[in-house]
mmCIF file of C-alpha atoms and ligand atoms in Angstrom:
data_model
loop_
_atom_site.group_PDB
_atom_site.id
_atom_site.type_symbol
_atom_site.label_atom_id
_atom_site.label_comp_id
_atom_site.label_asym_id
_atom_site.label_seq_id
_atom_site.Cartn_x
_atom_site.Cartn_y
_atom_site.Cartn_z
ATOM 1 C CA MET A 38 -78.636 178.598 -47.153
ATOM 2 C CA PRO A 39 -79.771 176.116 -49.910
ATOM 3 C CA GLU A 40 -77.080 175.465 -52.483
ATOM 4 C CA ASP A 41 -79.231 176.500 -55.475
ATOM 5 C CA SER A 42 -79.128 180.133 -54.248
ATOM 6 C CA ILE A 43 -75.344 180.259 -53.905
ATOM 7 C CA GLU A 44 -74.725 181.563 -57.399
ATOM 8 C CA HIS A 45 -76.662 184.787 -56.512
ATOM 9 C CA ILE A 46 -74.503 185.506 -53.459
ATOM 10 C CA ASP A 47 -72.183 188.520 -53.391
ATOM 11 C CA PHE A 48 -69.420 187.002 -51.185
ATOM 12 C CA GLU A 49 -67.696 190.229 -50.554
ATOM 13 C CA ASP A 50 -70.876 191.648 -49.085
ATOM 14 C CA LEU A 51 -71.706 188.443 -47.195
ATOM 15 C CA ASN A 52 -68.267 188.361 -45.645
ATOM 16 C CA LYS A 53 -68.756 191.972 -44.376
ATOM 17 C CA ARG A 54 -72.053 190.879 -42.871
ATOM 18 C CA ALA A 55 -70.756 187.677 -41.342
ATOM 19 C CA ILE A 56 -70.748 187.716 -37.494
ATOM 20 C CA SER A 57 -67.389 185.967 -37.442
ATOM 21 C CA LYS A 58 -64.485 185.117 -39.575
ATOM 22 C CA PRO A 59 -62.791 181.763 -40.463
ATOM 23 C CA LEU A 60 -60.374 180.810 -37.659
ATOM 24 C CA VAL A 61 -57.781 179.478 -40.106
ATOM 25 C CA LYS A 62 -57.589 180.082 -43.897
ATOM 26 C CA HIS A 63 -54.663 178.006 -45.056
ATOM 27 C CA ILE A 64 -56.743 174.796 -44.917
ATOM 28 C CA TYR A 65 -60.412 174.053 -44.969
ATOM 29 C CA THR A 66 -61.959 172.857 -41.726
ATOM 30 C CA ALA A 67 -65.493 171.817 -40.604
ATOM 31 C CA ASP A 68 -67.514 170.138 -37.931
ATOM 32 C CA PRO A 69 -65.620 171.760 -35.067
ATOM 33 C CA SER A 70 -65.695 169.978 -31.634
ATOM 34 C CA ALA A 71 -64.237 172.411 -29.078
ATOM 35 C CA HIS A 72 -63.039 171.703 -25.544
ATOM 36 C CA VAL A 73 -60.941 173.528 -23.002
ATOM 37 C CA PHE A 74 -58.129 171.367 -21.603
ATOM 38 C CA ASP A 75 -55.782 172.908 -19.099
ATOM 39 C CA GLY A 76 -57.065 176.347 -19.800
ATOM 40 C CA LYS A 77 -56.449 176.290 -23.532
ATOM 41 C CA ILE A 78 -58.943 175.817 -26.332
ATOM 42 C CA TYR A 79 -58.663 172.876 -28.639
ATOM 43 C CA ILE A 80 -60.840 172.415 -31.708
ATOM 44 C CA TYR A 81 -61.142 168.991 -33.377
ATOM 45 C CA PRO A 82 -62.461 169.666 -36.845
ATOM 46 C CA SER A 83 -62.854 167.629 -40.047
ATOM 47 C CA HIS A 84 -60.136 168.623 -42.576
ATOM 48 C CA ASP A 85 -61.932 169.314 -45.871
ATOM 49 C CA VAL A 86 -60.139 168.640 -49.111
ATOM 50 C CA ASP A 87 -61.188 168.575 -52.807
ATOM 51 C CA ALA A 88 -60.612 164.967 -53.739
ATOM 52 C CA GLY A 89 -62.493 165.334 -56.989
ATOM 53 C CA GLU A 90 -65.485 163.282 -56.008
ATOM 54 C CA ALA A 91 -68.774 164.386 -57.498
ATOM 55 C CA PHE A 92 -71.454 165.846 -55.256
ATOM 56 C CA ASP A 93 -74.163 163.294 -54.260
ATOM 57 C CA ASP A 94 -76.845 163.028 -51.564
ATOM 58 C CA LEU A 95 -74.741 160.349 -49.810
ATOM 59 C CA GLY A 96 -71.944 162.839 -49.235
ATOM 60 C CA SER A 97 -69.338 161.094 -51.331
ATOM 61 C CA HIS A 98 -67.677 164.475 -52.005
ATOM 62 C CA PHE A 99 -66.785 164.647 -48.318
ATOM 63 C CA ALA A 100 -63.637 162.547 -48.924
ATOM 64 C CA MET A 101 -61.472 163.674 -46.047
ATOM 65 C CA GLU A 102 -58.258 161.767 -45.176
ATOM 66 C CA ASP A 103 -56.870 163.130 -42.033
ATOM 67 C CA TYR A 104 -57.362 165.303 -38.917
ATOM 68 C CA HIS A 105 -55.557 168.443 -37.783
ATOM 69 C CA VAL A 106 -56.147 169.865 -34.250
ATOM 70 C CA ILE A 107 -56.466 173.633 -33.982
ATOM 71 C CA SER A 108 -55.510 175.323 -30.776
ATOM 72 C CA MET A 109 -56.073 178.832 -29.307
ATOM 73 C CA ASP A 110 -54.659 180.361 -26.127
ATOM 74 C CA SER A 111 -57.794 182.402 -25.623
ATOM 75 C CA ILE A 112 -60.981 183.070 -27.575
ATOM 76 C CA ASP A 113 -59.532 186.195 -29.232
ATOM 77 C CA SER A 114 -56.089 184.808 -29.934
ATOM 78 C CA GLU A 115 -54.842 183.515 -33.204
ATOM 79 C CA ALA A 116 -55.765 179.855 -34.114
ATOM 80 C CA PHE A 117 -52.805 177.478 -34.601
ATOM 81 C CA ASP A 118 -52.792 174.452 -36.809
ATOM 82 C CA ASN A 119 -50.828 171.620 -35.065
ATOM 83 C CA GLY A 120 -50.490 169.579 -38.223
ATOM 84 C CA VAL A 121 -51.648 166.012 -38.934
ATOM 85 C CA ALA A 122 -52.875 164.250 -35.810
ATOM 86 C CA LEU A 123 -54.215 161.120 -37.423
ATOM 87 C CA HIS A 124 -54.338 159.891 -41.080
ATOM 88 C CA VAL A 125 -56.681 157.301 -42.553
ATOM 89 C CA ASN A 126 -53.670 155.249 -43.664
ATOM 90 C CA ASP A 127 -52.737 154.846 -39.987
ATOM 91 C CA VAL A 128 -56.202 153.348 -39.120
ATOM 92 C CA PRO A 129 -56.180 149.594 -39.886
ATOM 93 C CA TRP A 130 -60.010 149.301 -40.164
ATOM 94 C CA ALA A 131 -60.716 152.485 -42.035
ATOM 95 C CA ASP A 132 -60.826 153.038 -45.774
ATOM 96 C CA LYS A 133 -62.079 156.622 -46.381
ATOM 97 C CA GLN A 134 -64.207 159.491 -45.353
ATOM 98 C CA MET A 135 -62.809 160.684 -42.017
ATOM 99 C CA TRP A 136 -65.951 162.743 -40.972
ATOM 100 C CA ALA A 137 -66.683 164.874 -37.954
ATOM 101 C CA PRO A 138 -64.560 163.862 -34.961
ATOM 102 C CA ASP A 139 -64.548 164.776 -31.264
ATOM 103 C CA ALA A 140 -61.994 164.287 -28.428
ATOM 104 C CA ASN A 141 -61.898 164.192 -24.679
ATOM 105 C CA GLU A 142 -59.344 163.765 -21.906
ATOM 106 C CA LYS A 143 -59.130 161.293 -19.069
ATOM 107 C CA ASP A 144 -56.268 160.858 -16.518
ATOM 108 C CA GLY A 145 -53.762 162.707 -18.684
ATOM 109 C CA LYS A 146 -54.589 160.747 -21.945
ATOM 110 C CA TYR A 147 -56.378 162.221 -24.860
ATOM 111 C CA TYR A 148 -58.902 160.299 -26.979
ATOM 112 C CA LEU A 149 -59.847 161.183 -30.518
ATOM 113 C CA PHE A 150 -63.228 159.734 -31.578
ATOM 114 C CA PHE A 151 -63.897 159.564 -35.321
ATOM 115 C CA PRO A 152 -66.136 158.020 -37.886
ATOM 116 C CA ALA A 153 -64.899 156.497 -41.112
ATOM 117 C CA LYS A 154 -66.005 154.073 -43.764
ATOM 118 C CA GLY A 155 -64.481 150.648 -43.474
ATOM 119 C CA HIS A 156 -63.474 148.651 -46.476
ATOM 120 C CA ASP A 157 -66.969 147.283 -46.745
ATOM 121 C CA GLY A 158 -68.352 150.851 -47.221
ATOM 122 C CA ILE A 159 -70.052 150.889 -43.759
ATOM 123 C CA PHE A 160 -69.464 153.778 -41.440
ATOM 124 C CA LYS A 161 -68.142 152.820 -37.907
ATOM 125 C CA ILE A 162 -66.676 154.861 -35.099
ATOM 126 C CA GLY A 163 -63.060 154.466 -33.932
ATOM 127 C CA VAL A 164 -60.902 155.678 -31.020
ATOM 128 C CA ALA A 165 -57.238 156.885 -31.236
ATOM 129 C CA VAL A 166 -55.182 157.642 -28.133
ATOM 130 C CA GLY A 167 -52.423 160.146 -27.508
ATOM 131 C CA ASP A 168 -50.434 161.837 -24.722
ATOM 132 C CA SER A 169 -51.126 165.335 -25.983
ATOM 133 C CA PRO A 170 -54.387 167.166 -26.902
ATOM 134 C CA VAL A 171 -52.937 167.861 -30.319
ATOM 135 C CA GLY A 172 -51.859 164.273 -31.060
ATOM 136 C CA PRO A 173 -50.324 162.361 -32.667
ATOM 137 C CA PHE A 174 -53.042 159.751 -31.871
ATOM 138 C CA ILE A 175 -52.564 155.959 -32.264
ATOM 139 C CA ALA A 176 -55.748 154.280 -33.588
ATOM 140 C CA GLN A 177 -57.165 151.202 -31.942
ATOM 141 C CA PRO A 178 -56.962 148.258 -34.420
ATOM 142 C CA GLU A 179 -60.778 147.845 -34.600
ATOM 143 C CA PRO A 180 -63.717 150.275 -34.467
ATOM 144 C CA ILE A 181 -65.726 150.437 -31.235
ATOM 145 C CA LYS A 182 -67.842 147.277 -30.856
ATOM 146 C CA GLY A 183 -71.543 148.009 -31.457
ATOM 147 C CA SER A 184 -70.699 151.433 -33.167
ATOM 148 C CA PHE A 185 -72.228 152.506 -36.424
ATOM 149 C CA SER A 186 -73.065 155.687 -38.370
ATOM 150 C CA ILE A 187 -71.246 159.033 -37.867
ATOM 151 C CA ASP A 188 -70.632 162.209 -35.819
ATOM 152 C CA PRO A 189 -69.500 161.011 -32.373
ATOM 153 C CA ALA A 190 -69.528 163.555 -29.527
ATOM 154 C CA VAL A 191 -68.222 162.430 -26.235
ATOM 155 C CA PHE A 192 -69.591 164.388 -23.163
ATOM 156 C CA LYS A 193 -68.038 164.158 -19.725
ATOM 157 C CA ASP A 194 -70.618 164.607 -16.985
ATOM 158 C CA ASP A 195 -69.931 166.227 -13.693
ATOM 159 C CA ASP A 196 -69.741 162.839 -11.962
ATOM 160 C CA GLY A 197 -66.893 161.761 -14.267
ATOM 161 C CA ASP A 198 -68.936 159.512 -16.498
ATOM 162 C CA TYR A 199 -68.435 159.815 -20.337
ATOM 163 C CA TYR A 200 -71.203 159.293 -22.901
ATOM 164 C CA MET A 201 -70.984 159.184 -26.622
ATOM 165 C CA TYR A 202 -73.794 160.674 -28.753
ATOM 166 C CA PHE A 203 -73.752 159.743 -32.434
ATOM 167 C CA GLY A 204 -75.698 159.178 -35.593
ATOM 168 C CA GLY A 205 -76.588 160.819 -38.881
ATOM 169 C CA ILE A 206 -79.207 159.953 -41.497
ATOM 170 C CA TRP A 207 -78.845 159.904 -45.322
ATOM 171 C CA GLY A 208 -75.138 159.526 -46.157
ATOM 172 C CA GLY A 209 -74.518 158.916 -42.457
ATOM 173 C CA GLN A 210 -76.433 155.572 -42.790
ATOM 174 C CA LEU A 211 -78.302 155.630 -39.479
ATOM 175 C CA GLN A 212 -81.539 154.664 -41.267
ATOM 176 C CA ARG A 213 -79.772 151.427 -42.516
ATOM 177 C CA TRP A 214 -79.473 150.119 -38.891
ATOM 178 C CA ARG A 215 -83.134 150.108 -37.921
ATOM 179 C CA GLU A 216 -83.242 146.311 -37.588
ATOM 180 C CA GLY A 217 -79.993 146.107 -35.584
ATOM 181 C CA LYS A 218 -77.932 145.139 -38.579
ATOM 182 C CA PHE A 219 -76.771 147.057 -41.673
ATOM 183 C CA ASN A 220 -79.380 147.054 -44.505
ATOM 184 C CA ALA A 221 -77.486 147.280 -47.802
ATOM 185 C CA ASP A 222 -80.604 147.516 -50.077
ATOM 186 C CA SER A 223 -80.946 150.484 -52.383
ATOM 187 C CA PRO A 224 -77.362 151.573 -51.850
ATOM 188 C CA GLU A 225 -77.661 154.755 -53.893
ATOM 189 C CA SER A 226 -80.795 156.159 -52.003
ATOM 190 C CA PRO A 227 -80.198 158.486 -49.104
ATOM 191 C CA VAL A 228 -83.822 158.183 -47.951
ATOM 192 C CA ALA A 229 -84.591 154.424 -48.382
ATOM 193 C CA HIS A 230 -85.195 152.911 -44.957
ATOM 194 C CA LEU A 231 -86.336 156.177 -43.304
ATOM 195 C CA PRO A 232 -89.733 156.062 -41.466
ATOM 196 C CA ALA A 233 -92.838 157.465 -43.214
ATOM 197 C CA ASP A 234 -93.272 161.191 -42.677
ATOM 198 C CA ASN A 235 -96.125 160.705 -40.125
ATOM 199 C CA LYS A 236 -94.066 158.344 -38.017
ATOM 200 C CA PRO A 237 -91.515 159.184 -35.307
ATOM 201 C CA ALA A 238 -88.188 160.361 -36.717
ATOM 202 C CA LEU A 239 -85.107 158.331 -36.232
ATOM 203 C CA CYS A 240 -83.326 158.992 -32.956
ATOM 204 C CA PRO A 241 -79.713 159.812 -32.423
ATOM 205 C CA LYS A 242 -77.846 157.276 -30.223
ATOM 206 C CA ILE A 243 -76.159 157.375 -26.865
ATOM 207 C CA ALA A 244 -73.867 154.926 -25.178
ATOM 208 C CA LYS A 245 -71.971 155.280 -21.904
ATOM 209 C CA MET A 246 -68.250 154.677 -22.354
ATOM 210 C CA THR A 247 -66.236 152.023 -20.543
ATOM 211 C CA ASP A 248 -63.727 153.338 -17.978
ATOM 212 C CA ASP A 249 -60.864 153.134 -20.530
ATOM 213 C CA LEU A 250 -62.997 155.187 -23.033
ATOM 214 C CA LEU A 251 -62.310 152.592 -25.660
ATOM 215 C CA GLU A 252 -65.676 150.749 -25.903
ATOM 216 C CA PHE A 253 -69.358 151.198 -25.232
ATOM 217 C CA ALA A 254 -70.450 150.120 -21.706
ATOM 218 C CA HIS A 255 -73.929 149.028 -23.072
ATOM 219 C CA GLU A 256 -75.700 148.702 -26.396
ATOM 220 C CA ALA A 257 -76.466 152.151 -27.937
ATOM 221 C CA LYS A 258 -79.845 153.531 -26.893
ATOM 222 C CA ASP A 259 -82.202 155.974 -28.645
ATOM 223 C CA VAL A 260 -82.079 159.662 -27.651
ATOM 224 C CA LEU A 261 -85.687 160.711 -27.773
ATOM 225 C CA ILE A 262 -86.571 164.300 -28.829
ATOM 226 C CA LEU A 263 -90.129 165.330 -27.930
ATOM 227 C CA ASP A 264 -92.291 168.166 -29.057
ATOM 228 C CA GLU A 265 -94.177 170.608 -26.832
ATOM 229 C CA ASN A 266 -96.883 167.925 -26.274
ATOM 230 C CA GLY A 267 -94.540 165.260 -25.182
ATOM 231 C CA GLN A 268 -94.771 163.412 -28.523
ATOM 232 C CA PRO A 269 -91.647 162.275 -30.508
ATOM 233 C CA LEU A 270 -90.819 164.574 -33.394
ATOM 234 C CA LEU A 271 -91.946 163.072 -36.632
ATOM 235 C CA ASN A 272 -89.828 162.163 -39.605
ATOM 236 C CA GLY A 273 -91.729 164.686 -41.762
ATOM 237 C CA ASP A 274 -90.937 167.535 -39.367
ATOM 238 C CA ASN A 275 -87.588 168.233 -41.035
ATOM 239 C CA GLN A 276 -87.419 171.741 -39.596
ATOM 240 C CA ARG A 277 -86.958 170.179 -36.137
ATOM 241 C CA ARG A 278 -86.076 166.505 -36.350
ATOM 242 C CA PHE A 279 -82.540 165.207 -35.872
ATOM 243 C CA PHE A 280 -80.385 164.685 -38.954
ATOM 244 C CA GLU A 281 -76.708 164.672 -37.674
ATOM 245 C CA ALA A 282 -74.070 166.617 -35.655
ATOM 246 C CA ALA A 283 -75.124 165.597 -32.102
ATOM 247 C CA TRP A 284 -73.615 167.640 -29.251
ATOM 248 C CA MET A 285 -74.221 167.806 -25.524
ATOM 249 C CA HIS A 286 -73.521 170.540 -23.029
ATOM 250 C CA LYS A 287 -74.750 171.272 -19.551
ATOM 251 C CA TYR A 288 -76.065 174.627 -18.428
ATOM 252 C CA ASN A 289 -77.426 175.394 -15.000
ATOM 253 C CA GLY A 290 -77.873 171.686 -14.274
ATOM 254 C CA LYS A 291 -79.837 170.938 -17.422
ATOM 255 C CA TYR A 292 -78.678 168.830 -20.363
ATOM 256 C CA TYR A 293 -78.816 170.581 -23.746
ATOM 257 C CA PHE A 294 -78.753 168.160 -26.714
ATOM 258 C CA SER A 295 -78.051 170.079 -29.874
ATOM 259 C CA TYR A 296 -77.941 168.927 -33.505
ATOM 260 C CA SER A 297 -78.345 169.768 -37.216
ATOM 261 C CA THR A 298 -81.566 169.373 -39.144
ATOM 262 C CA GLY A 299 -79.639 168.627 -42.223
ATOM 263 C CA ASP A 300 -81.752 169.268 -45.262
ATOM 264 C CA THR A 301 -83.331 172.340 -43.611
ATOM 265 C CA HIS A 302 -79.917 173.567 -42.393
ATOM 266 C CA PHE A 303 -80.702 174.628 -38.848
ATOM 267 C CA ILE A 304 -78.806 173.969 -35.631
ATOM 268 C CA CYS A 305 -81.517 173.167 -33.016
ATOM 269 C CA TYR A 306 -81.574 172.051 -29.389
ATOM 270 C CA ALA A 307 -83.672 170.162 -26.924
ATOM 271 C CA ILE A 308 -83.383 170.189 -23.132
ATOM 272 C CA GLY A 309 -83.529 167.224 -20.663
ATOM 273 C CA ASP A 310 -82.855 166.320 -17.060
ATOM 274 C CA ASN A 311 -80.221 163.555 -17.532
ATOM 275 C CA PRO A 312 -77.705 162.482 -20.218
ATOM 276 C CA TYR A 313 -80.113 159.865 -21.677
ATOM 277 C CA GLY A 314 -83.133 162.164 -22.156
ATOM 278 C CA PRO A 315 -85.845 162.373 -23.179
ATOM 279 C CA PHE A 316 -85.207 165.907 -24.388
ATOM 280 C CA THR A 317 -87.847 168.447 -25.223
ATOM 281 C CA TYR A 318 -87.320 170.574 -28.403
ATOM 282 C CA ALA A 319 -86.493 174.098 -27.255
ATOM 283 C CA GLY A 320 -85.580 176.052 -30.467
ATOM 284 C CA ARG A 321 -82.934 177.058 -32.861
ATOM 285 C CA ILE A 322 -79.341 178.034 -32.071
ATOM 286 C CA LEU A 323 -78.150 178.975 -35.504
ATOM 287 C CA GLU A 324 -79.973 179.994 -38.651
ATOM 288 C CA PRO A 325 -78.656 178.500 -41.975
ATOM 289 C CA VAL A 326 -75.158 179.216 -43.046
ATOM 290 C CA VAL A 327 -73.702 179.297 -46.649
ATOM 291 C CA GLY A 328 -73.135 175.702 -47.698
ATOM 292 C CA TRP A 329 -75.394 172.621 -47.386
ATOM 293 C CA THR A 330 -74.135 171.323 -44.039
ATOM 294 C CA SER A 331 -74.324 172.949 -40.633
ATOM 295 C CA HIS A 332 -72.364 171.413 -37.684
ATOM 296 C CA HIS A 333 -71.326 172.890 -34.399
ATOM 297 C CA SER A 334 -70.179 172.463 -30.829
ATOM 298 C CA ILE A 335 -70.905 174.509 -27.736
ATOM 299 C CA CYS A 336 -68.163 175.172 -25.209
ATOM 300 C CA GLU A 337 -67.750 177.400 -22.141
ATOM 301 C CA VAL A 338 -64.569 179.475 -22.223
ATOM 302 C CA ALA A 339 -63.608 181.770 -19.357
ATOM 303 C CA GLY A 340 -67.235 182.052 -18.180
ATOM 304 C CA LYS A 341 -68.841 182.746 -21.503
ATOM 305 C CA TRP A 342 -70.477 180.344 -23.901
ATOM 306 C CA TYR A 343 -69.448 179.946 -27.557
ATOM 307 C CA LEU A 344 -70.893 178.282 -30.622
ATOM 308 C CA PHE A 345 -68.168 176.825 -32.830
ATOM 309 C CA TYR A 346 -69.591 176.272 -36.304
ATOM 310 C CA HIS A 347 -68.634 176.315 -39.998
ATOM 311 C CA ASP A 348 -69.705 177.807 -43.308
ATOM 312 C CA SER A 349 -68.588 177.683 -46.916
ATOM 313 C CA SER A 350 -67.949 181.493 -47.173
ATOM 314 C CA LEU A 351 -64.117 181.180 -47.757
ATOM 315 C CA SER A 352 -64.618 178.759 -50.572
ATOM 316 C CA GLU A 353 -67.416 180.946 -52.011
ATOM 317 C CA GLY A 354 -70.094 178.347 -51.506
ATOM 318 C CA VAL A 355 -68.342 175.039 -52.239
ATOM 319 C CA THR A 356 -70.323 172.590 -50.094
ATOM 320 C CA HIS A 357 -67.431 170.356 -49.044
ATOM 321 C CA LEU A 358 -64.822 173.135 -48.465
ATOM 322 C CA ARG A 359 -65.840 174.731 -45.231
ATOM 323 C CA SER A 360 -64.282 176.893 -42.611
ATOM 324 C CA VAL A 361 -64.549 176.887 -38.807
ATOM 325 C CA LYS A 362 -65.748 179.975 -36.979
ATOM 326 C CA VAL A 363 -66.711 180.960 -33.472
ATOM 327 C CA ALA A 364 -69.478 183.229 -32.000
ATOM 328 C CA GLU A 365 -70.610 183.931 -28.553
ATOM 329 C CA ILE A 366 -74.092 182.589 -27.531
ATOM 330 C CA THR A 367 -76.318 183.927 -24.813
ATOM 331 C CA TYR A 368 -79.183 182.525 -22.778
ATOM 332 C CA ASP A 369 -82.346 184.254 -21.684
ATOM 333 C CA SER A 370 -83.595 184.154 -18.080
ATOM 334 C CA ASP A 371 -85.457 180.880 -18.759
ATOM 335 C CA GLY A 372 -82.374 179.163 -20.068
ATOM 336 C CA LYS A 373 -83.345 179.399 -23.694
ATOM 337 C CA ILE A 374 -80.511 180.081 -26.137
ATOM 338 C CA ASN A 375 -80.904 183.329 -28.159
ATOM 339 C CA THR A 376 -80.854 182.316 -31.856
ATOM 340 C CA LEU A 377 -77.804 183.487 -33.849
ATOM 341 C CA VAL A 378 -78.099 184.798 -37.334
ATOM 342 C CA PRO A 379 -74.816 184.188 -39.043
ATOM 343 C CA TYR A 380 -74.863 187.196 -41.367
ATOM 344 C CA LYS A 381 -76.280 190.648 -40.262
HETATM 345 O O1 LIG B 645 -68.129 166.597 -42.667
HETATM 346 C C1 LIG B 645 -68.747 165.477 -43.170
HETATM 347 C C2 LIG B 645 -70.203 165.461 -42.637
HETATM 348 O O2 LIG B 645 -70.881 166.665 -43.078
HETATM 349 C C3 LIG B 645 -70.280 165.493 -41.156
HETATM 350 O O3 LIG B 645 -70.060 164.248 -40.540
HETATM 351 C C4 LIG B 645 -71.677 165.938 -41.012
HETATM 352 O O4 LIG B 645 -72.047 166.339 -39.736
HETATM 353 C C5 LIG B 645 -71.691 167.080 -41.989
HETATM 354 O O5 LIG B 645 -71.212 168.212 -41.469
#
C-alpha cells in the first residue's frame, strides 16, 4: 500500500480485516526467514528500531543494530523472543544497517547469514556461527568473499547442497555492481546505474556455499527470471521484476523463486527446474501490505505451507517499524500459489 495513502487508513478497521496478527508486539520485527529445525519453528527477522534517521530512497531509516530469533513450538503457539542473537558491535567488519537475515543448519551447527554496511558504506554479507538455532552467534571476522548487496536467503536442496540467493536494488546497491566492482558515482541516487526501462532487469544472484557454509563455492551468478515468452523481464516491468527479498522453496520437485517487486509492493514468484534457474514468472503470492516494503519467506510446517511476511499495521503505517505475521498459502492443481490478500 503506497505510503502516501497511509494517512487515510483507519487502523482499527484494517486490523479487524487483517488475515493475521503480529507474532510479537513488544518489539518491531521484519523480513522474516522461517525454518523448522528439530520440529520447532525458528524465525530470523530484522529487528526494526527508530534510530531517528530521516526517510530516504536509499533506506537510511532502516538503521537496525541487532538480531533476535523468534521461536514457536507450533504454528498456533505463542511466539517467543530469544533475545539478542548478534549485535553489530560484535561484527568486526560491519558498521550499520543490519538488514534482512536468514539462517540454516548443518551437522548440528547453526549459521546466521546477514547483510550490513561496512565502514566504507558498502553492503556485504556476513556469516555468524552458533551451537543453538537461537544463538548467540559468533561472527566471522570478514564478510563472505565475493559477496555484495543485501537480503541473503540460504536454501538447502534435497541432495544436501546449500545455495545463497541474494541482492536488492536501490538502497540495496545491486545496481552499483554491474561492472563487477562497486560504482560509487551519484551516491544519493537510488536509480543511477539501473538499466534502461526497455532493457533486461537486473538479476538477483546465486552462489553455491562451500561445505563449511562460510564462503561461496564459485563467483555469484545471475538468477534469470523469464516472462511467458521466454524473454527476461524488463527493468521497466516493475510490477514483475526483481527488487529484493529473494527466497527459494521446493514444491513437488519444482524450484519456486520468490521475491519482492519493491516500489510496486508485490511478493511474486517464478518456477524453475533446478536451483540456478532460469525461472519463469508465475504470479503474485501477496498483494501489497501497509508500509513501503514487503518481504517474506515460505516454509512447510507439519504438512502445510505458510507465508511469513510483515506489515506496518502495529506502528500505524511507519515504514521502518514493521511486524512479522504468518498466513497459510495453498496451491492449485497446477502448482500455482493462490494469491493472498492481506486485509479482507
Ligand atoms: O529491512 C531492511 C530492508 O527492507 C530489507 O533488507 C529489504 O528486503 C526490505 O524489507
